[in-house]
Amino acid sequence: MLFDWLRKKKPEKKPLDPLAAFDQLIEDLERQGFEVRKSAATLLALKGDLARSEDRYVKRLQDLAKRRAVADEQGDVKIATTLERDRSQTEALLATTRESLNRAEQDSKLLLEAAADLGNRVAELRTERESASARLAVGGAVSTALREQVERFDKLLAVDAARDEIERAHALADIYREERGESSKEG
C-alpha cells in the first residue's frame, strides 16, 4: 500500500495531432503483431520438438514390442512385466506428446492468423493515414486560401466602409453647405 503510487501507471496522453493518433495506433499494432509472431515462432519450434519426441516414442514402442515378444518366447515373466510397464509409460508419454503437438499446432495456426490479421490492419491504417494526411494537407491549403479570401473580403468591407464614411462626410458637408447657403441668403 505504501508504494502503490509507484506502481500506478501514468495515463497515456492523447495526441493532439490526428496523424499522431494514427501513428500511435499503428505502432501499438506493430508491437502487438511482433509479440504474436514471436509466440507463433515459439510454438512452431515446440511443434518440431514434439514431432521428434512422437517419432522417438513410436520407435520405442516398436522396440519394446519386439523385446516383449522375445521375453514371451523365452518365458521370462519378470522381463515381460518390466517391458509391459515401460510400454504403458511410453504410450502415456506418446498420448501426452500427441495432445501437446495437436494443441501447439492449433495455437500456432491461430497465432499466425492473428499476426496476418494484425498485419492487414496495419496496412489498412497506413493507407488510411496517408489519405488522412493528404486530406489534412488539402484542408490546410483550403483553410489558408479561405482565410486569405476572408482577409481580402474584410479589406473590401473596410474599403467599402471607408467609402461610405467618405460619402457620409461629403453628404454632411453638403448639408452644412446648403444650410449655410440658405442662411447666408436669408441674412
XYZ file of C-alpha atoms in Angstrom:
187
model
C 0.000 0.000 0.000
C 2.833 2.324 0.821
C 4.294 2.074 -2.662
C 1.053 1.960 -4.653
C 1.814 5.356 -6.090
C 4.968 3.873 -7.636
C 3.012 1.151 -9.384
C 0.374 3.420 -10.827
C 0.913 3.886 -14.492
C 0.682 7.400 -15.789
C -2.220 7.734 -18.177
C -1.127 7.971 -21.779
C -1.531 11.413 -23.206
C -3.827 11.559 -26.168
C -2.086 13.079 -29.159
C -3.469 16.379 -30.344
C -2.413 15.791 -33.949
C -4.821 13.378 -35.678
C -1.915 11.863 -37.626
C -0.088 11.224 -34.356
C -3.121 9.211 -33.237
C -2.783 7.080 -36.378
C 0.960 6.712 -35.784
C 0.424 5.661 -32.174
C -2.197 3.059 -33.101
C -0.028 1.715 -35.927
C 2.946 1.460 -33.572
C 0.855 -0.365 -30.965
C -0.484 -2.822 -33.541
C 3.001 -3.435 -34.956
C 4.307 -4.149 -31.449
C 1.390 -6.497 -30.809
C 1.980 -8.203 -34.166
C 5.650 -8.701 -33.298
C 4.720 -10.351 -29.993
C 2.152 -12.589 -31.687
C 4.646 -13.657 -34.391
C 7.277 -14.321 -31.722
C 4.827 -16.538 -29.818
C 3.856 -18.340 -33.021
C 7.537 -18.973 -33.782
C 7.999 -20.394 -30.287
C 5.061 -22.745 -30.815
C 6.370 -23.786 -34.229
C 9.730 -24.643 -32.653
C 7.897 -26.563 -29.931
C 5.960 -28.393 -32.631
C 9.239 -29.580 -34.141
C 10.461 -30.822 -30.745
C 7.165 -32.589 -30.080
C 7.189 -34.241 -33.525
C 10.662 -35.590 -32.832
C 9.510 -36.852 -29.414
C 6.496 -38.521 -31.042
C 8.787 -40.324 -33.510
C 11.085 -41.353 -30.677
C 8.160 -42.788 -28.620
C 6.740 -44.638 -31.628
C 10.164 -46.254 -32.277
C 10.494 -47.025 -28.569
C 7.107 -48.758 -28.580
C 8.135 -50.806 -31.614
C 11.370 -51.778 -29.852
C 9.522 -52.654 -26.640
C 7.039 -54.795 -28.608
C 9.911 -56.756 -30.198
C 11.667 -57.217 -26.868
C 8.385 -58.272 -25.219
C 7.813 -60.862 -27.921
C 11.292 -62.272 -27.267
C 10.702 -62.294 -23.486
C 7.346 -64.047 -24.005
C 9.006 -66.652 -26.248
C 11.656 -67.267 -23.609
C 9.023 -67.338 -20.870
C 10.756 -64.609 -18.835
C 7.840 -63.172 -16.842
C 9.948 -60.667 -14.907
C 11.325 -59.029 -18.059
C 7.904 -59.208 -19.733
C 6.339 -57.402 -16.758
C 9.043 -54.729 -16.826
C 8.655 -54.286 -20.594
C 4.854 -54.052 -20.202
C 5.287 -51.277 -17.603
C 7.720 -49.472 -19.952
C 5.237 -49.849 -22.835
C 2.429 -48.431 -20.708
C 4.563 -45.447 -19.664
C 5.719 -44.850 -23.228
C 2.125 -44.977 -24.536
C 1.140 -42.424 -21.897
C 4.052 -40.213 -22.954
C 3.110 -40.672 -26.609
C -0.523 -39.724 -25.897
C 0.556 -36.632 -23.947
C 3.008 -35.695 -26.686
C 0.362 -36.060 -29.404
C -2.080 -33.998 -27.363
C 0.565 -31.291 -26.866
C 1.509 -31.442 -30.545
C -2.128 -31.039 -31.581
C -2.603 -28.097 -29.227
C 0.670 -26.453 -30.347
C -0.415 -26.865 -33.971
C -3.847 -25.317 -33.349
C -2.430 -22.481 -31.255
C 0.358 -21.683 -33.720
C -2.190 -21.648 -36.572
C -4.402 -19.296 -34.566
C -1.455 -17.018 -33.747
C -0.288 -16.943 -37.366
C -3.812 -15.965 -38.448
C -3.873 -13.264 -35.759
C -0.489 -11.975 -36.938
C -1.761 -11.861 -40.528
C -4.887 -10.003 -39.394
C -2.772 -7.510 -37.456
C -0.513 -7.057 -40.490
C -3.551 -6.397 -42.689
C -4.948 -3.948 -40.140
C -1.618 -2.094 -40.004
C -1.541 -1.910 -43.811
C -5.120 -0.561 -43.853
C -4.269 2.003 -41.184
C -1.165 3.112 -43.084
C -3.286 3.638 -46.191
C -5.919 5.471 -44.163
C -3.196 7.571 -42.519
C -1.771 8.571 -45.907
C -5.251 9.504 -47.086
C -5.869 11.478 -43.888
C -2.507 13.189 -44.304
C -3.399 14.196 -47.842
C -6.847 15.392 -46.764
C -5.308 17.395 -43.922
C -2.790 18.959 -46.309
C -5.547 19.841 -48.773
C -7.737 21.010 -45.907
C -4.890 23.179 -44.654
C -4.386 24.662 -48.103
C -8.113 25.288 -48.457
C -8.225 26.807 -44.973
C -5.300 29.078 -45.847
C -6.982 30.097 -49.113
C -10.280 30.709 -47.318
C -8.507 32.673 -44.602
C -6.836 34.803 -47.290
C -10.173 35.209 -49.011
C -11.782 36.253 -45.721
C -8.939 38.693 -45.133
C -9.464 40.157 -48.644
C -13.190 40.287 -48.004
C -12.547 42.044 -44.684
C -10.316 44.529 -46.527
C -13.009 45.073 -49.153
C -15.551 45.615 -46.398
C -13.174 48.073 -44.747
C -12.726 49.907 -48.064
C -16.495 49.937 -48.593
C -16.973 51.218 -45.052
C -14.374 53.920 -45.732
C -16.158 54.854 -48.970
C -19.450 55.005 -47.102
C -17.842 57.173 -44.440
C -16.407 59.474 -47.085
C -19.791 59.720 -48.804
C -21.439 60.473 -45.452
C -18.819 63.111 -44.787
C -19.477 64.646 -48.236
C -23.216 64.426 -47.661
C -22.838 66.049 -44.264
C -20.650 68.740 -45.790
C -23.279 69.272 -48.498
C -25.952 69.555 -45.822
C -23.897 72.153 -43.936
C -23.104 73.936 -47.171
C -26.763 74.045 -48.073
C -27.691 75.261 -44.615
C -25.005 77.947 -44.809
C -26.028 78.855 -48.259
C -29.621 79.209 -47.161
C -28.694 81.036 -44.018
C -26.431 83.428 -45.891
C -29.226 84.065 -48.431
C -31.625 84.758 -45.562
C -29.329 87.149 -43.845
